[in-house]
PDB file of C-alpha atoms in Angstrom:
ATOM      1  CA  MET S 242       7.480  27.433 -16.170  1.00 68.00           C
ATOM      2  CA  ARG S 243       5.025  27.729 -19.042  1.00 77.00           C
ATOM      3  CA  GLN S 244       3.420  24.439 -18.119  1.00 77.00           C
ATOM      4  CA  PHE S 245       2.095  26.090 -14.942  1.00 78.00           C
ATOM      5  CA  LEU S 246       0.304  28.784 -16.946  1.00 81.00           C
ATOM      6  CA  THR S 247      -2.078  26.426 -18.716  1.00 85.00           C
ATOM      7  CA  PRO S 248      -5.772  26.815 -17.847  1.00 86.00           C
ATOM      8  CA  ARG S 249      -5.715  23.698 -15.694  1.00 86.00           C
ATOM      9  CA  TRP S 250      -2.775  24.887 -13.602  1.00 87.00           C
ATOM     10  CA  VAL S 251      -4.105  28.442 -13.335  1.00 90.00           C
ATOM     11  CA  LEU S 252      -7.361  26.998 -12.007  1.00 93.00           C
ATOM     12  CA  GLY S 253      -5.333  25.014  -9.484  1.00 92.00           C
ATOM     13  CA  HIS S 254      -3.439  28.137  -8.402  1.00 92.00           C
ATOM     14  CA  VAL S 255      -6.701  30.058  -7.995  1.00 95.00           C
ATOM     15  CA  LEU S 256      -8.346  27.232  -6.040  1.00 95.00           C
ATOM     16  CA  THR S 257      -5.314  26.971  -3.770  1.00 96.00           C
ATOM     17  CA  LEU S 258      -5.372  30.694  -3.045  1.00 96.00           C
ATOM     18  CA  ALA S 259      -9.129  30.545  -2.487  1.00 97.00           C
ATOM     19  CA  GLY S 260      -8.715  27.616  -0.104  1.00 96.00           C
ATOM     20  CA  VAL S 261      -6.101  29.473   1.910  1.00 97.00           C
ATOM     21  CA  ALA S 262      -8.268  32.612   1.954  1.00 98.00           C
ATOM     22  CA  VAL S 263     -11.308  30.647   3.160  1.00 97.00           C
ATOM     23  CA  CYS S 264      -9.239  29.079   5.933  1.00 97.00           C
ATOM     24  CA  LEU S 265      -7.922  32.468   7.061  1.00 97.00           C
ATOM     25  CA  VAL S 266     -11.406  34.029   6.998  1.00 98.00           C
ATOM     26  CA  ALA S 267     -12.706  31.085   9.033  1.00 97.00           C
ATOM     27  CA  MET S 268      -9.853  31.588  11.489  1.00 97.00           C
ATOM     28  CA  ALA S 269     -10.752  35.277  11.908  1.00 97.00           C
ATOM     29  CA  TRP S 270     -14.418  34.375  12.395  1.00 96.00           C
ATOM     30  CA  GLN S 271     -13.552  31.771  15.038  1.00 96.00           C
ATOM     31  CA  TYR S 272     -11.231  34.248  16.754  1.00 97.00           C
ATOM     32  CA  ARG S 273     -14.070  36.773  17.025  1.00 97.00           C
ATOM     33  CA  ARG S 274     -16.334  34.076  18.470  1.00 96.00           C
ATOM     34  CA  ALA S 275     -13.624  32.966  20.903  1.00 96.00           C
ATOM     35  CA  THR S 276     -13.063  36.494  22.184  1.00 95.00           C
ATOM     36  CA  ALA S 277     -16.840  36.789  22.631  1.00 95.00           C
ATOM     37  CA  GLY S 278     -16.753  33.907  25.103  1.00 93.00           C
ATOM     38  CA  ASN S 279     -17.102  30.706  23.058  1.00 92.00           C
ATOM     39  CA  MET S 280     -14.311  28.508  24.455  1.00 93.00           C
ATOM     40  CA  LEU S 281     -14.579  25.863  21.716  1.00 93.00           C
ATOM     41  CA  SER S 282     -13.724  28.474  19.100  1.00 93.00           C
ATOM     42  CA  TRP S 283     -10.173  28.755  20.470  1.00 95.00           C
ATOM     43  CA  ALA S 284      -9.469  25.270  19.133  1.00 95.00           C
ATOM     44  CA  TYR S 285     -10.874  26.198  15.722  1.00 94.00           C
ATOM     45  CA  THR S 286      -8.818  29.396  15.744  1.00 95.00           C
ATOM     46  CA  VAL S 287      -5.718  27.198  15.768  1.00 95.00           C
ATOM     47  CA  GLN S 288      -7.135  24.523  13.479  1.00 96.00           C
ATOM     48  CA  TRP S 289      -8.044  26.696  10.479  1.00 96.00           C
ATOM     49  CA  PRO S 290      -4.498  27.978   9.846  1.00 97.00           C
ATOM     50  CA  LEU S 291      -3.308  24.370   9.966  1.00 97.00           C
ATOM     51  CA  PHE S 292      -5.804  23.550   7.228  1.00 97.00           C
ATOM     52  CA  ALA S 293      -4.389  26.447   5.185  1.00 97.00           C
ATOM     53  CA  VAL S 294      -0.856  25.110   5.645  1.00 97.00           C
ATOM     54  CA  PHE S 295      -2.043  21.674   4.534  1.00 97.00           C
ATOM     55  CA  VAL S 296      -3.603  23.133   1.362  1.00 96.00           C
ATOM     56  CA  VAL S 297      -0.304  24.838   0.528  1.00 96.00           C
ATOM     57  CA  PHE S 298       1.615  21.635   1.285  1.00 96.00           C
ATOM     58  CA  LEU S 299      -0.547  19.631  -1.120  1.00 95.00           C
ATOM     59  CA  TRP S 300      -0.211  22.245  -3.841  1.00 93.00           C
ATOM     60  CA  VAL S 301       3.585  22.433  -3.502  1.00 92.00           C
ATOM     61  CA  ARG S 302       3.710  18.657  -3.671  1.00 92.00           C
ATOM     62  CA  ALA S 303       1.602  18.631  -6.848  1.00 90.00           C
ATOM     63  CA  VAL S 304       3.862  21.244  -8.463  1.00 89.00           C
ATOM     64  CA  ARG S 305       7.001  19.304  -7.519  1.00 89.00           C
ATOM     65  CA  ASP S 306       5.527  16.097  -8.901  1.00 88.00           C
ATOM     66  CA  ALA S 307       4.710  17.841 -12.177  1.00 87.00           C
ATOM     67  CA  ARG S 308       8.188  19.329 -12.456  1.00 85.00           C
ATOM     68  CA  GLY S 309       9.890  16.108 -11.468  1.00 82.00           C
ATOM     69  CA  THR S 310      11.970  17.858  -8.799  1.00 68.00           C
ATOM     70  CA  ARG S 311      10.614  15.912  -5.905  1.00 61.00           C
ATOM     71  CA  PRO S 312      13.511  14.198  -4.104  1.00 66.00           C
ATOM     72  CA  GLN S 313      13.605  10.519  -4.899  1.00 71.00           C
ATOM     73  CA  LYS S 314      13.939   8.145  -2.007  1.00 77.00           C
ATOM     74  CA  PRO S 315      16.103   5.119  -2.598  1.00 79.00           C
ATOM     75  CA  GLY S 316      13.959   2.074  -3.104  1.00 80.00           C
ATOM     76  CA  PRO S 317      14.396  -1.179  -1.294  1.00 84.00           C
ATOM     77  CA  ALA S 318      17.239  -3.384  -2.389  1.00 83.00           C
ATOM     78  CA  PRO S 319      16.246  -5.899  -5.036  1.00 84.00           C
ATOM     79  CA  LEU S 320      15.279  -9.244  -3.657  1.00 85.00           C
ATOM     80  CA  LYS S 321      17.608 -12.135  -4.273  1.00 87.00           C
ATOM     81  CA  ILE S 322      15.607 -15.187  -5.097  1.00 86.00           C
ATOM     82  CA  GLN S 323      17.260 -18.321  -3.865  1.00 86.00           C
ATOM     83  CA  ARG S 324      15.983 -21.396  -5.551  1.00 86.00           C
ATOM     84  CA  PRO S 325      16.000 -24.511  -3.406  1.00 86.00           C
ATOM     85  CA  ALA S 326      18.668 -27.009  -4.278  1.00 85.00           C
ATOM     86  CA  ALA S 327      17.440 -30.041  -6.146  1.00 84.00           C
ATOM     87  CA  VAL S 328      16.983 -32.958  -3.821  1.00 80.00           C
ATOM     88  CA  PRO S 329      18.258 -36.143  -5.400  1.00 78.00           C
ATOM     89  CA  ALA S 330      15.677 -38.874  -5.623  1.00 72.00           C
ATOM     90  CA  ALA S 331      16.253 -41.766  -3.279  1.00 65.00           C
ATOM     91  CA  PRO S 332      17.618 -44.769  -5.097  1.00 69.00           C
ATOM     92  CA  PRO S 333      15.068 -47.566  -5.378  1.00 65.00           C
ATOM     93  CA  GLY S 334      15.224 -50.181  -2.683  1.00 65.00           C
ATOM     94  CA  ASP S 335      16.344 -47.953   0.180  1.00 78.00           C
ATOM     95  CA  ASP S 336      13.022 -47.895   2.038  1.00 84.00           C
ATOM     96  CA  PRO S 337      11.199 -51.211   2.480  1.00 86.00           C
ATOM     97  CA  GLU S 338       8.019 -49.508   3.797  1.00 88.00           C
ATOM     98  CA  LEU S 339       7.870 -47.282   0.727  1.00 87.00           C
ATOM     99  CA  GLU S 340       8.333 -50.289  -1.543  1.00 88.00           C
ATOM    100  CA  GLN S 341       5.523 -52.128   0.274  1.00 90.00           C
ATOM    101  CA  TYR S 342       3.244 -49.069  -0.048  1.00 91.00           C
ATOM    102  CA  ASN S 343       4.006 -48.727  -3.761  1.00 90.00           C
ATOM    103  CA  ARG S 344       3.269 -52.440  -4.291  1.00 91.00           C
ATOM    104  CA  MET S 345      -0.079 -51.959  -2.519  1.00 93.00           C
ATOM    105  CA  LEU S 346      -0.904 -48.957  -4.740  1.00 93.00           C
ATOM    106  CA  ALA S 347      -0.020 -50.943  -7.863  1.00 93.00           C
ATOM    107  CA  TRP S 348      -2.188 -53.849  -6.625  1.00 92.00           C
ATOM    108  CA  LEU S 349      -5.114 -51.461  -5.945  1.00 93.00           C
ATOM    109  CA  ALA S 350      -4.731 -49.970  -9.430  1.00 94.00           C
ATOM    110  CA  ALA S 351      -4.837 -53.492 -10.895  1.00 94.00           C
ATOM    111  CA  ASN S 352      -7.810 -54.480  -8.674  1.00 92.00           C
ATOM    112  CA  PRO S 353     -10.158 -51.462  -8.548  1.00 91.00           C
ATOM    113  CA  ASP S 354     -12.959 -53.475  -6.931  1.00 92.00           C
ATOM    114  CA  ARG S 355     -10.797 -54.353  -3.911  1.00 90.00           C
ATOM    115  CA  ARG S 356      -9.981 -52.379  -0.747  1.00 91.00           C
ATOM    116  CA  PRO S 357      -6.607 -51.679   0.882  1.00 89.00           C
ATOM    117  CA  LYS S 358      -7.432 -54.090   3.726  1.00 89.00           C
ATOM    118  CA  ASP S 359      -7.715 -56.896   1.108  1.00 90.00           C
ATOM    119  CA  PHE S 360      -4.081 -56.441   0.030  1.00 90.00           C
ATOM    120  CA  PRO S 361      -2.328 -59.797   0.465  1.00 87.00           C
ATOM    121  CA  GLY S 362       1.108 -58.379   1.167  1.00 75.00           C
TER     122      GLY S 362
END
């Protein structure tokens, strides 16, 4: 409990109370305007207390985070990484088109000044 009596936390408590007080004063002001005939002020009369509740919600959340008493939600299950199975290389000589293509590439590497259409095979 002593951690909430440090100057920083006391300032937070005071600001929270001031925020709630400002919201309630604004609600009373809007209520007086609404009863005087300003129809829009009825919406603000409801809205200002909601702002006060939100200020309190944020402060309670900050206090719980600092204390470490905030309920922990279970995280997602760890991902299972499935590595693809190794694909065995095709034994040489199974694909005649691939062999022809590889021969053409070897010929082009040996003859850099030639074009693929000049391949004799």
